[in-house]
Amino acid sequence: MTCEVMDFRPRTSELADQMPVTYIIKFQVVPERRGEFLGLLDGVLDAMRDEPPFHEAVLHKDPTCENRFMLYETWENHEDVLNVQLHRSYRQTWHEALPQLLEVERDITIWQPIRSDRNEVLAQPSLNRG
């Protein structure tokens, strides 16, 4: 069975503007610049947390390579990220420093969520489970 190819471009583009979008960003950091990388990224993550269209961000470290990171970042819509969020003043130092902090260019992919599952007890920060 094959799927019929249909042209949904206008409809899809309108829908994409209204749907949350997730970015998966992979970084290979210059070992000597790891601390600077994390410090600058912490500042960006702390600032973007207060942006109304921000949903969540999760920073991961590769367990086999302490200088390889993956950032999972979800926002309300792609157009706002491109036209507003990427131009926020708190990102300027971060963007200017990236060429010196990274061994290779960032790997950025864009995803649209279709399902989300969470353990609400575990998802809440700072709960005393003792």
Short mmCIF file of the N, C-alpha and C atoms (twelve columns), coordinates in Angstrom:
data_MODEL
# 
_entry.id   MODEL 
# 
loop_
_atom_site.group_PDB 
_atom_site.id 
_atom_site.type_symbol 
_atom_site.label_atom_id 
_atom_site.label_alt_id 
_atom_site.label_comp_id 
_atom_site.label_asym_id 
_atom_site.label_seq_id 
_atom_site.Cartn_x 
_atom_site.Cartn_y 
_atom_site.Cartn_z 
_atom_site.pdbx_PDB_model_num 
ATOM 1   N N  . MET A 1   0.849  -1.174 0.000  1 
ATOM 2   C CA . MET A 1   0.000  0.000  0.000  1 
ATOM 3   C C  . MET A 1   0.895  1.237  0.000  1 
ATOM 4   N N  . THR A 2   0.616  2.175  -0.871 1 
ATOM 5   C CA . THR A 2   1.378  3.417  -0.925 1 
ATOM 6   C C  . THR A 2   0.496  4.568  -0.488 1 
ATOM 7   N N  . CYS A 3   1.134  5.600  -0.011 1 
ATOM 8   C CA . CYS A 3   0.407  6.795  0.412  1 
ATOM 9   C C  . CYS A 3   0.322  7.756  -0.759 1 
ATOM 10  N N  . GLU A 4   -0.834 8.336  -0.925 1 
ATOM 11  C CA . GLU A 4   -1.008 9.321  -1.987 1 
ATOM 12  C C  . GLU A 4   -0.276 10.595 -1.608 1 
ATOM 13  N N  . VAL A 5   0.455  11.154 -2.548 1 
ATOM 14  C CA . VAL A 5   1.176  12.393 -2.313 1 
ATOM 15  C C  . VAL A 5   0.222  13.542 -2.583 1 
ATOM 16  N N  . MET A 6   0.025  14.367 -1.594 1 
ATOM 17  C CA . MET A 6   -0.891 15.499 -1.737 1 
ATOM 18  C C  . MET A 6   -0.150 16.777 -1.394 1 
ATOM 19  N N  . ASP A 7   -0.601 17.877 -1.955 1 
ATOM 20  C CA . ASP A 7   0.034  19.168 -1.699 1 
ATOM 21  C C  . ASP A 7   -0.709 19.888 -0.581 1 
ATOM 22  N N  . PHE A 8   -0.128 19.852 0.621  1 
ATOM 23  C CA . PHE A 8   -0.730 20.519 1.774  1 
ATOM 24  C C  . PHE A 8   0.081  21.723 2.212  1 
ATOM 25  N N  . ARG A 9   0.948  22.234 1.366  1 
ATOM 26  C CA . ARG A 9   1.861  23.293 1.779  1 
ATOM 27  C C  . ARG A 9   1.192  24.487 2.451  1 
ATOM 28  N N  . PRO A 10  0.213  25.159 1.879  1 
ATOM 29  C CA . PRO A 10  -0.367 26.316 2.567  1 
ATOM 30  C C  . PRO A 10  -0.992 25.925 3.900  1 
ATOM 31  N N  . ARG A 11  -1.726 24.832 3.894  1 
ATOM 32  C CA . ARG A 11  -2.381 24.394 5.115  1 
ATOM 33  C C  . ARG A 11  -1.356 24.002 6.180  1 
ATOM 34  N N  . THR A 12  -0.327 23.262 5.791  1 
ATOM 35  C CA . THR A 12  0.708  22.834 6.728  1 
ATOM 36  C C  . THR A 12  1.453  24.028 7.301  1 
ATOM 37  N N  . SER A 13  1.766  24.999 6.480  1 
ATOM 38  C CA . SER A 13  2.489  26.164 6.967  1 
ATOM 39  C C  . SER A 13  1.657  26.949 7.984  1 
ATOM 40  N N  . GLU A 14  0.362  27.087 7.736  1 
ATOM 41  C CA . GLU A 14  -0.504 27.771 8.709  1 
ATOM 42  C C  . GLU A 14  -0.558 26.975 10.006 1 
ATOM 43  N N  . LEU A 15  -0.680 25.668 9.892  1 
ATOM 44  C CA . LEU A 15  -0.736 24.806 11.061 1 
ATOM 45  C C  . LEU A 15  0.569  24.854 11.839 1 
ATOM 46  N N  . ALA A 16  1.694  24.828 11.142 1 
ATOM 47  C CA . ALA A 16  3.001  24.847 11.797 1 
ATOM 48  C C  . ALA A 16  3.187  26.125 12.614 1 
ATOM 49  N N  . ASP A 17  2.627  27.227 12.151 1 
ATOM 50  C CA . ASP A 17  2.743  28.483 12.889 1 
ATOM 51  C C  . ASP A 17  1.998  28.424 14.216 1 
ATOM 52  N N  . GLN A 18  1.038  27.513 14.329 1 
ATOM 53  C CA . GLN A 18  0.199  27.444 15.515 1 
ATOM 54  C C  . GLN A 18  0.554  26.283 16.444 1 
ATOM 55  N N  . MET A 19  1.482  25.446 16.045 1 
ATOM 56  C CA . MET A 19  1.823  24.266 16.827 1 
ATOM 57  C C  . MET A 19  3.139  24.450 17.562 1 
ATOM 58  N N  . PRO A 20  3.263  23.828 18.731 1 
ATOM 59  C CA . PRO A 20  4.562  23.851 19.405 1 
ATOM 60  C C  . PRO A 20  5.626  23.204 18.524 1 
ATOM 61  N N  . VAL A 21  6.854  23.630 18.742 1 
ATOM 62  C CA . VAL A 21  7.967  23.103 17.953 1 
ATOM 63  C C  . VAL A 21  9.108  22.776 18.906 1 
ATOM 64  N N  . THR A 22  9.767  21.663 18.644 1 
ATOM 65  C CA . THR A 22  10.884 21.234 19.476 1 
ATOM 66  C C  . THR A 22  12.151 21.229 18.636 1 
ATOM 67  N N  . TYR A 23  13.207 21.768 19.215 1 
ATOM 68  C CA . TYR A 23  14.511 21.796 18.567 1 
ATOM 69  C C  . TYR A 23  15.424 20.839 19.319 1 
ATOM 70  N N  . ILE A 24  16.114 20.008 18.582 1 
ATOM 71  C CA . ILE A 24  17.149 19.144 19.150 1 
ATOM 72  C C  . ILE A 24  18.466 19.728 18.639 1 
ATOM 73  N N  . ILE A 25  19.284 20.209 19.568 1 
ATOM 74  C CA . ILE A 25  20.531 20.868 19.203 1 
ATOM 75  C C  . ILE A 25  21.676 20.097 19.838 1 
ATOM 76  N N  . LYS A 26  22.604 19.642 19.004 1 
ATOM 77  C CA . LYS A 26  23.757 18.882 19.496 1 
ATOM 78  C C  . LYS A 26  25.006 19.750 19.385 1 
ATOM 79  N N  . PHE A 27  25.803 19.706 20.437 1 
ATOM 80  C CA . PHE A 27  27.021 20.507 20.522 1 
ATOM 81  C C  . PHE A 27  28.216 19.602 20.797 1 
ATOM 82  N N  . GLN A 28  29.306 19.815 20.095 1 
ATOM 83  C CA . GLN A 28  30.589 19.195 20.409 1 
ATOM 84  C C  . GLN A 28  31.494 20.334 20.858 1 
ATOM 85  N N  . VAL A 29  31.759 20.407 22.161 1 
ATOM 86  C CA . VAL A 29  32.440 21.551 22.769 1 
ATOM 87  C C  . VAL A 29  33.951 21.330 22.811 1 
ATOM 88  N N  . VAL A 30  34.693 22.390 22.571 1 
ATOM 89  C CA . VAL A 30  36.147 22.358 22.730 1 
ATOM 90  C C  . VAL A 30  36.418 22.044 24.203 1 
ATOM 91  N N  . PRO A 31  37.175 20.985 24.505 1 
ATOM 92  C CA . PRO A 31  37.361 20.572 25.901 1 
ATOM 93  C C  . PRO A 31  37.776 21.707 26.844 1 
ATOM 94  N N  . GLU A 32  38.697 22.548 26.418 1 
ATOM 95  C CA . GLU A 32  39.176 23.631 27.288 1 
ATOM 96  C C  . GLU A 32  38.132 24.728 27.492 1 
ATOM 97  N N  . ARG A 33  37.048 24.715 26.705 1 
ATOM 98  C CA . ARG A 33  36.024 25.765 26.771 1 
ATOM 99  C C  . ARG A 33  34.717 25.253 27.389 1 
ATOM 100 N N  . ARG A 34  34.738 24.041 27.931 1 
ATOM 101 C CA . ARG A 34  33.532 23.412 28.484 1 
ATOM 102 C C  . ARG A 34  32.878 24.279 29.560 1 
ATOM 103 N N  . GLY A 35  33.643 24.766 30.507 1 
ATOM 104 C CA . GLY A 35  33.097 25.587 31.582 1 
ATOM 105 C C  . GLY A 35  32.465 26.872 31.066 1 
ATOM 106 N N  . GLU A 36  33.131 27.520 30.133 1 
ATOM 107 C CA . GLU A 36  32.590 28.745 29.537 1 
ATOM 108 C C  . GLU A 36  31.295 28.449 28.774 1 
ATOM 109 N N  . PHE A 37  31.300 27.355 28.021 1 
ATOM 110 C CA . PHE A 37  30.107 26.933 27.280 1 
ATOM 111 C C  . PHE A 37  28.922 26.761 28.230 1 
ATOM 112 N N  . LEU A 38  29.131 25.982 29.284 1 
ATOM 113 C CA . LEU A 38  28.036 25.716 30.230 1 
ATOM 114 C C  . LEU A 38  27.589 26.980 30.958 1 
ATOM 115 N N  . GLY A 39  28.523 27.843 31.312 1 
ATOM 116 C CA . GLY A 39  28.166 29.086 31.986 1 
ATOM 117 C C  . GLY A 39  27.312 29.991 31.116 1 
ATOM 118 N N  . LEU A 40  27.711 30.149 29.859 1 
ATOM 119 C CA . LEU A 40  26.924 30.978 28.942 1 
ATOM 120 C C  . LEU A 40  25.565 30.348 28.653 1 
ATOM 121 N N  . LEU A 41  25.533 29.034 28.468 1 
ATOM 122 C CA . LEU A 41  24.265 28.357 28.200 1 
ATOM 123 C C  . LEU A 41  23.333 28.454 29.407 1 
ATOM 124 N N  . ASP A 42  23.863 28.332 30.612 1 
ATOM 125 C CA . ASP A 42  23.037 28.491 31.817 1 
ATOM 126 C C  . ASP A 42  22.331 29.844 31.820 1 
ATOM 127 N N  . GLY A 43  23.053 30.898 31.450 1 
ATOM 128 C CA . GLY A 43  22.457 32.231 31.414 1 
ATOM 129 C C  . GLY A 43  21.330 32.331 30.408 1 
ATOM 130 N N  . VAL A 44  21.517 31.739 29.240 1 
ATOM 131 C CA . VAL A 44  20.469 31.753 28.207 1 
ATOM 132 C C  . VAL A 44  19.256 30.952 28.679 1 
ATOM 133 N N  . LEU A 45  19.490 29.767 29.222 1 
ATOM 134 C CA . LEU A 45  18.378 28.927 29.679 1 
ATOM 135 C C  . LEU A 45  17.610 29.603 30.817 1 
ATOM 136 N N  . ASP A 46  18.328 30.236 31.742 1 
ATOM 137 C CA . ASP A 46  17.660 30.936 32.841 1 
ATOM 138 C C  . ASP A 46  16.794 32.077 32.324 1 
ATOM 139 N N  . ALA A 47  17.274 32.809 31.314 1 
ATOM 140 C CA . ALA A 47  16.530 33.952 30.776 1 
ATOM 141 C C  . ALA A 47  15.328 33.500 29.947 1 
ATOM 142 N N  . MET A 48  15.500 32.481 29.122 1 
ATOM 143 C CA . MET A 48  14.399 32.091 28.244 1 
ATOM 144 C C  . MET A 48  13.263 31.416 29.010 1 
ATOM 145 N N  . ARG A 49  13.523 30.931 30.195 1 
ATOM 146 C CA . ARG A 49  12.493 30.318 31.030 1 
ATOM 147 C C  . ARG A 49  11.335 31.287 31.278 1 
ATOM 148 N N  . ASP A 50  11.613 32.586 31.295 1 
ATOM 149 C CA . ASP A 50  10.585 33.588 31.576 1 
ATOM 150 C C  . ASP A 50  9.860  34.093 30.333 1 
ATOM 151 N N  . GLU A 51  10.208 33.586 29.157 1 
ATOM 152 C CA . GLU A 51  9.543  34.011 27.922 1 
ATOM 153 C C  . GLU A 51  8.182  33.318 27.826 1 
ATOM 154 N N  . PRO A 52  7.095  34.066 27.584 1 
ATOM 155 C CA . PRO A 52  5.760  33.447 27.528 1 
ATOM 156 C C  . PRO A 52  5.616  32.289 26.538 1 
ATOM 157 N N  . PRO A 53  6.252  32.315 25.338 1 
ATOM 158 C CA . PRO A 53  6.056  31.180 24.426 1 
ATOM 159 C C  . PRO A 53  6.943  29.970 24.724 1 
ATOM 160 N N  . PHE A 54  7.771  30.041 25.760 1 
ATOM 161 C CA . PHE A 54  8.667  28.939 26.117 1 
ATOM 162 C C  . PHE A 54  7.887  27.829 26.799 1 
ATOM 163 N N  . HIS A 55  8.137  26.576 26.406 1 
ATOM 164 C CA . HIS A 55  7.505  25.422 27.046 1 
ATOM 165 C C  . HIS A 55  8.477  24.725 27.991 1 
ATOM 166 N N  . GLU A 56  9.624  24.256 27.447 1 
ATOM 167 C CA . GLU A 56  10.589 23.546 28.288 1 
ATOM 168 C C  . GLU A 56  11.924 23.406 27.575 1 
ATOM 169 N N  . ALA A 57  12.944 23.115 28.357 1 
ATOM 170 C CA . ALA A 57  14.264 22.804 27.821 1 
ATOM 171 C C  . ALA A 57  14.893 21.758 28.728 1 
ATOM 172 N N  . VAL A 58  15.593 20.824 28.112 1 
ATOM 173 C CA . VAL A 58  16.310 19.793 28.861 1 
ATOM 174 C C  . VAL A 58  17.692 19.682 28.239 1 
ATOM 175 N N  . LEU A 59  18.717 19.866 29.048 1 
ATOM 176 C CA . LEU A 59  20.093 19.733 28.588 1 
ATOM 177 C C  . LEU A 59  20.594 18.346 28.973 1 
ATOM 178 N N  . HIS A 60  21.160 17.654 28.006 1 
ATOM 179 C CA . HIS A 60  21.684 16.305 28.217 1 
ATOM 180 C C  . HIS A 60  23.187 16.297 27.960 1 
ATOM 181 N N  . LYS A 61  23.892 15.422 28.680 1 
ATOM 182 C CA . LYS A 61  25.319 15.189 28.444 1 
ATOM 183 C C  . LYS A 61  25.475 13.758 27.954 1 
ATOM 184 N N  . ASP A 62  26.310 13.570 26.950 1 
ATOM 185 C CA . ASP A 62  26.605 12.236 26.448 1 
ATOM 186 C C  . ASP A 62  27.394 11.501 27.526 1 
ATOM 187 N N  . PRO A 63  26.926 10.339 27.990 1 
ATOM 188 C CA . PRO A 63  27.645 9.627  29.051 1 
ATOM 189 C C  . PRO A 63  29.008 9.086  28.613 1 
ATOM 190 N N  . THR A 64  29.242 9.053  27.299 1 
ATOM 191 C CA . THR A 64  30.517 8.539  26.808 1 
ATOM 192 C C  . THR A 64  31.497 9.645  26.437 1 
ATOM 193 N N  . CYS A 65  31.034 10.908 26.445 1 
ATOM 194 C CA . CYS A 65  31.886 12.027 26.047 1 
ATOM 195 C C  . CYS A 65  31.447 13.282 26.798 1 
ATOM 196 N N  . GLU A 66  32.241 13.704 27.753 1 
ATOM 197 C CA . GLU A 66  31.824 14.821 28.610 1 
ATOM 198 C C  . GLU A 66  31.735 16.162 27.891 1 
ATOM 199 N N  . ASN A 67  32.181 16.236 26.670 1 
ATOM 200 C CA . ASN A 67  32.123 17.494 25.918 1 
ATOM 201 C C  . ASN A 67  31.090 17.487 24.801 1 
ATOM 202 N N  . ARG A 68  30.223 16.476 24.802 1 
ATOM 203 C CA . ARG A 68  29.136 16.408 23.815 1 
ATOM 204 C C  . ARG A 68  27.812 16.576 24.559 1 
ATOM 205 N N  . PHE A 69  27.014 17.540 24.084 1 
ATOM 206 C CA . PHE A 69  25.757 17.875 24.739 1 
ATOM 207 C C  . PHE A 69  24.615 17.874 23.733 1 
ATOM 208 N N  . MET A 70  23.410 17.653 24.251 1 
ATOM 209 C CA . MET A 70  22.208 17.749 23.439 1 
ATOM 210 C C  . MET A 70  21.201 18.593 24.217 1 
ATOM 211 N N  . LEU A 71  20.655 19.595 23.557 1 
ATOM 212 C CA . LEU A 71  19.638 20.449 24.158 1 
ATOM 213 C C  . LEU A 71  18.319 20.170 23.470 1 
ATOM 214 N N  . TYR A 72  17.323 19.842 24.272 1 
ATOM 215 C CA . TYR A 72  15.953 19.602 23.810 1 
ATOM 216 C C  . TYR A 72  15.170 20.826 24.254 1 
ATOM 217 N N  . GLU A 73  14.619 21.570 23.295 1 
ATOM 218 C CA . GLU A 73  14.012 22.870 23.600 1 
ATOM 219 C C  . GLU A 73  12.674 22.983 22.882 1 
ATOM 220 N N  . THR A 74  11.580 23.253 23.614 1 
ATOM 221 C CA . THR A 74  10.250 23.355 23.011 1 
ATOM 222 C C  . THR A 74  9.674  24.744 23.223 1 
ATOM 223 N N  . TRP A 75  9.136  25.299 22.123 1 
ATOM 224 C CA . TRP A 75  8.543  26.639 22.108 1 
ATOM 225 C C  . TRP A 75  7.144  26.562 21.505 1 
ATOM 226 N N  . GLU A 76  6.383  27.622 21.707 1 
ATOM 227 C CA . GLU A 76  5.006  27.668 21.217 1 
ATOM 228 C C  . GLU A 76  4.922  27.613 19.693 1 
ATOM 229 N N  . ASN A 77  5.800  28.349 18.995 1 
ATOM 230 C CA . ASN A 77  5.770  28.253 17.535 1 
ATOM 231 C C  . ASN A 77  7.091  28.690 16.914 1 
ATOM 232 N N  . HIS A 78  7.356  28.148 15.755 1 
ATOM 233 C CA . HIS A 78  8.619  28.333 15.049 1 
ATOM 234 C C  . HIS A 78  8.825  29.786 14.608 1 
ATOM 235 N N  . GLU A 79  7.788  30.426 14.112 1 
ATOM 236 C CA . GLU A 79  7.921  31.802 13.626 1 
ATOM 237 C C  . GLU A 79  8.361  32.744 14.741 1 
ATOM 238 N N  . ASP A 80  7.825  32.570 15.940 1 
ATOM 239 C CA . ASP A 80  8.231  33.406 17.076 1 
ATOM 240 C C  . ASP A 80  9.695  33.167 17.420 1 
ATOM 241 N N  . VAL A 81  10.127 31.930 17.370 1 
ATOM 242 C CA . VAL A 81  11.537 31.628 17.648 1 
ATOM 243 C C  . VAL A 81  12.432 32.347 16.643 1 
ATOM 244 N N  . LEU A 82  12.102 32.221 15.353 1 
ATOM 245 C CA . LEU A 82  12.927 32.837 14.310 1 
ATOM 246 C C  . LEU A 82  12.913 34.362 14.354 1 
ATOM 247 N N  . ASN A 83  11.741 34.937 14.549 1 
ATOM 248 C CA . ASN A 83  11.594 36.385 14.429 1 
ATOM 249 C C  . ASN A 83  11.785 37.159 15.719 1 
ATOM 250 N N  . VAL A 84  11.635 36.500 16.869 1 
ATOM 251 C CA . VAL A 84  11.715 37.206 18.156 1 
ATOM 252 C C  . VAL A 84  12.778 36.603 19.072 1 
ATOM 253 N N  . GLN A 85  12.622 35.336 19.399 1 
ATOM 254 C CA . GLN A 85  13.456 34.730 20.444 1 
ATOM 255 C C  . GLN A 85  14.944 34.710 20.107 1 
ATOM 256 N N  . LEU A 86  15.286 34.365 18.877 1 
ATOM 257 C CA . LEU A 86  16.701 34.317 18.513 1 
ATOM 258 C C  . LEU A 86  17.381 35.682 18.561 1 
ATOM 259 N N  . HIS A 87  16.606 36.746 18.590 1 
ATOM 260 C CA . HIS A 87  17.152 38.105 18.586 1 
ATOM 261 C C  . HIS A 87  17.149 38.752 19.975 1 
ATOM 262 N N  . ARG A 88  16.780 38.020 21.000 1 
ATOM 263 C CA . ARG A 88  16.778 38.562 22.359 1 
ATOM 264 C C  . ARG A 88  18.201 38.946 22.761 1 
ATOM 265 N N  . SER A 89  18.325 40.039 23.498 1 
ATOM 266 C CA . SER A 89  19.656 40.538 23.881 1 
ATOM 267 C C  . SER A 89  20.425 39.539 24.743 1 
ATOM 268 N N  . TYR A 90  19.746 38.747 25.550 1 
ATOM 269 C CA . TYR A 90  20.457 37.784 26.403 1 
ATOM 270 C C  . TYR A 90  21.120 36.666 25.598 1 
ATOM 271 N N  . ARG A 91  20.807 36.540 24.324 1 
ATOM 272 C CA . ARG A 91  21.427 35.512 23.479 1 
ATOM 273 C C  . ARG A 91  22.659 36.022 22.728 1 
ATOM 274 N N  . GLN A 92  22.878 37.328 22.712 1 
ATOM 275 C CA . GLN A 92  23.936 37.908 21.884 1 
ATOM 276 C C  . GLN A 92  25.323 37.369 22.229 1 
ATOM 277 N N  . THR A 93  25.707 37.416 23.492 1 
ATOM 278 C CA . THR A 93  27.031 36.931 23.901 1 
ATOM 279 C C  . THR A 93  27.182 35.450 23.585 1 
ATOM 280 N N  . TRP A 94  26.132 34.688 23.817 1 
ATOM 281 C CA . TRP A 94  26.113 33.254 23.531 1 
ATOM 282 C C  . TRP A 94  26.394 32.990 22.052 1 
ATOM 283 N N  . HIS A 95  25.647 33.654 21.177 1 
ATOM 284 C CA . HIS A 95  25.818 33.441 19.735 1 
ATOM 285 C C  . HIS A 95  27.199 33.885 19.252 1 
ATOM 286 N N  . GLU A 96  27.702 34.971 19.791 1 
ATOM 287 C CA . GLU A 96  29.029 35.450 19.391 1 
ATOM 288 C C  . GLU A 96  30.139 34.500 19.839 1 
ATOM 289 N N  . ALA A 97  29.949 33.837 20.976 1 
ATOM 290 C CA . ALA A 97  30.982 32.950 21.525 1 
ATOM 291 C C  . ALA A 97  30.988 31.554 20.891 1 
ATOM 292 N N  . LEU A 98  29.879 31.124 20.323 1 
ATOM 293 C CA . LEU A 98  29.780 29.745 19.827 1 
ATOM 294 C C  . LEU A 98  30.907 29.313 18.892 1 
ATOM 295 N N  . PRO A 99  31.346 30.128 17.922 1 
ATOM 296 C CA . PRO A 99  32.427 29.658 17.045 1 
ATOM 297 C C  . PRO A 99  33.710 29.283 17.796 1 
ATOM 298 N N  . GLN A 100 33.996 29.933 18.918 1 
ATOM 299 C CA . GLN A 100 35.191 29.608 19.693 1 
ATOM 300 C C  . GLN A 100 34.957 28.463 20.678 1 
ATOM 301 N N  . LEU A 101 33.703 28.200 21.012 1 
ATOM 302 C CA . LEU A 101 33.368 27.175 21.999 1 
ATOM 303 C C  . LEU A 101 33.194 25.783 21.401 1 
ATOM 304 N N  . LEU A 102 32.862 25.726 20.109 1 
ATOM 305 C CA . LEU A 102 32.513 24.453 19.491 1 
ATOM 306 C C  . LEU A 102 33.592 23.943 18.548 1 
ATOM 307 N N  . GLU A 103 33.778 22.617 18.555 1 
ATOM 308 C CA . GLU A 103 34.713 21.990 17.627 1 
ATOM 309 C C  . GLU A 103 34.130 21.919 16.222 1 
ATOM 310 N N  . VAL A 104 32.828 21.719 16.134 1 
ATOM 311 C CA . VAL A 104 32.114 21.667 14.846 1 
ATOM 312 C C  . VAL A 104 30.809 22.456 14.999 1 
ATOM 313 N N  . GLU A 105 30.243 22.831 13.875 1 
ATOM 314 C CA . GLU A 105 28.968 23.558 13.855 1 
ATOM 315 C C  . GLU A 105 27.887 22.760 14.588 1 
ATOM 316 N N  . ARG A 106 26.978 23.462 15.229 1 
ATOM 317 C CA . ARG A 106 25.850 22.803 15.902 1 
ATOM 318 C C  . ARG A 106 25.046 21.974 14.907 1 
ATOM 319 N N  . ASP A 107 24.493 20.891 15.391 1 
ATOM 320 C CA . ASP A 107 23.572 20.070 14.612 1 
ATOM 321 C C  . ASP A 107 22.178 20.385 15.151 1 
ATOM 322 N N  . ILE A 108 21.355 21.042 14.340 1 
ATOM 323 C CA . ILE A 108 20.026 21.469 14.780 1 
ATOM 324 C C  . ILE A 108 18.976 20.778 13.927 1 
ATOM 325 N N  . THR A 109 18.033 20.103 14.585 1 
ATOM 326 C CA . THR A 109 16.892 19.524 13.893 1 
ATOM 327 C C  . THR A 109 15.620 20.046 14.548 1 
ATOM 328 N N  . ILE A 110 14.560 20.087 13.767 1 
ATOM 329 C CA . ILE A 110 13.285 20.638 14.226 1 
ATOM 330 C C  . ILE A 110 12.237 19.530 14.185 1 
ATOM 331 N N  . TRP A 111 11.469 19.446 15.273 1 
ATOM 332 C CA . TRP A 111 10.461 18.401 15.424 1 
ATOM 333 C C  . TRP A 111 9.152  19.003 15.921 1 
ATOM 334 N N  . GLN A 112 8.032  18.386 15.548 1 
ATOM 335 C CA . GLN A 112 6.734  18.783 16.078 1 
ATOM 336 C C  . GLN A 112 6.214  17.653 16.950 1 
ATOM 337 N N  . PRO A 113 5.847  17.971 18.185 1 
ATOM 338 C CA . PRO A 113 5.366  16.910 19.077 1 
ATOM 339 C C  . PRO A 113 4.003  16.373 18.633 1 
ATOM 340 N N  . ILE A 114 3.837  15.071 18.807 1 
ATOM 341 C CA . ILE A 114 2.538  14.465 18.535 1 
ATOM 342 C C  . ILE A 114 1.989  13.743 19.767 1 
ATOM 343 N N  . ARG A 115 2.843  13.555 20.774 1 
ATOM 344 C CA . ARG A 115 2.397  12.932 22.022 1 
ATOM 345 C C  . ARG A 115 3.390  13.285 23.115 1 
ATOM 346 N N  . SER A 116 2.885  13.450 24.329 1 
ATOM 347 C CA . SER A 116 3.744  13.744 25.469 1 
ATOM 348 C C  . SER A 116 3.235  12.982 26.678 1 
ATOM 349 N N  . ASP A 117 4.137  12.289 27.354 1 
ATOM 350 C CA . ASP A 117 3.795  11.540 28.561 1 
ATOM 351 C C  . ASP A 117 4.784  11.906 29.649 1 
ATOM 352 N N  . ARG A 118 4.287  12.172 30.834 1 
ATOM 353 C CA . ARG A 118 5.153  12.518 31.958 1 
ATOM 354 C C  . ARG A 118 4.593  11.928 33.242 1 
ATOM 355 N N  . ASN A 119 5.459  11.564 34.128 1 
ATOM 356 C CA . ASN A 119 5.079  11.210 35.478 1 
ATOM 357 C C  . ASN A 119 5.011  12.529 36.229 1 
ATOM 358 N N  . GLU A 120 3.827  12.997 36.551 1 
ATOM 359 C CA . GLU A 120 3.661  14.327 37.140 1 
ATOM 360 C C  . GLU A 120 4.403  14.479 38.471 1 
ATOM 361 N N  . VAL A 121 4.494  13.435 39.257 1 
ATOM 362 C CA . VAL A 121 5.219  13.520 40.529 1 
ATOM 363 C C  . VAL A 121 6.702  13.737 40.269 1 
ATOM 364 N N  . LEU A 122 7.274  12.983 39.332 1 
ATOM 365 C CA . LEU A 122 8.699  13.104 39.035 1 
ATOM 366 C C  . LEU A 122 9.019  14.373 38.256 1 
ATOM 367 N N  . ALA A 123 8.053  14.911 37.520 1 
ATOM 368 C CA . ALA A 123 8.295  16.105 36.708 1 
ATOM 369 C C  . ALA A 123 8.360  17.371 37.532 1 
ATOM 370 N N  . GLN A 124 7.864  17.354 38.753 1 
ATOM 371 C CA . GLN A 124 7.882  18.538 39.603 1 
ATOM 372 C C  . GLN A 124 9.234  18.697 40.259 1 
ATOM 373 N N  . PRO A 125 9.877  19.855 40.078 1 
ATOM 374 C CA . PRO A 125 11.204 20.050 40.673 1 
ATOM 375 C C  . PRO A 125 11.136 20.203 42.194 1 
ATOM 376 N N  . SER A 126 12.212 19.841 42.822 1 
ATOM 377 C CA . SER A 126 12.414 20.087 44.266 1 
ATOM 378 C C  . SER A 126 11.398 19.411 45.174 1 
ATOM 379 N N  . LEU A 127 10.835 18.305 44.767 1 
ATOM 380 C CA . LEU A 127 9.929  17.583 45.670 1 
ATOM 381 C C  . LEU A 127 10.773 16.775 46.653 1 
ATOM 382 N N  . ASN A 128 10.363 16.789 47.899 1 
ATOM 383 C CA . ASN A 128 11.042 15.979 48.905 1 
ATOM 384 C C  . ASN A 128 10.399 14.598 48.888 1 
ATOM 385 N N  . ARG A 129 11.126 13.628 48.379 1 
ATOM 386 C CA . ARG A 129 10.593 12.276 48.281 1 
ATOM 387 C C  . ARG A 129 11.097 11.382 49.415 1 
ATOM 388 N N  . GLY A 130 11.641 11.970 50.432 1 
ATOM 389 C CA . GLY A 130 12.279 11.194 51.465 1 
ATOM 390 C C  . GLY A 130 11.374 10.770 52.510 1 
# 
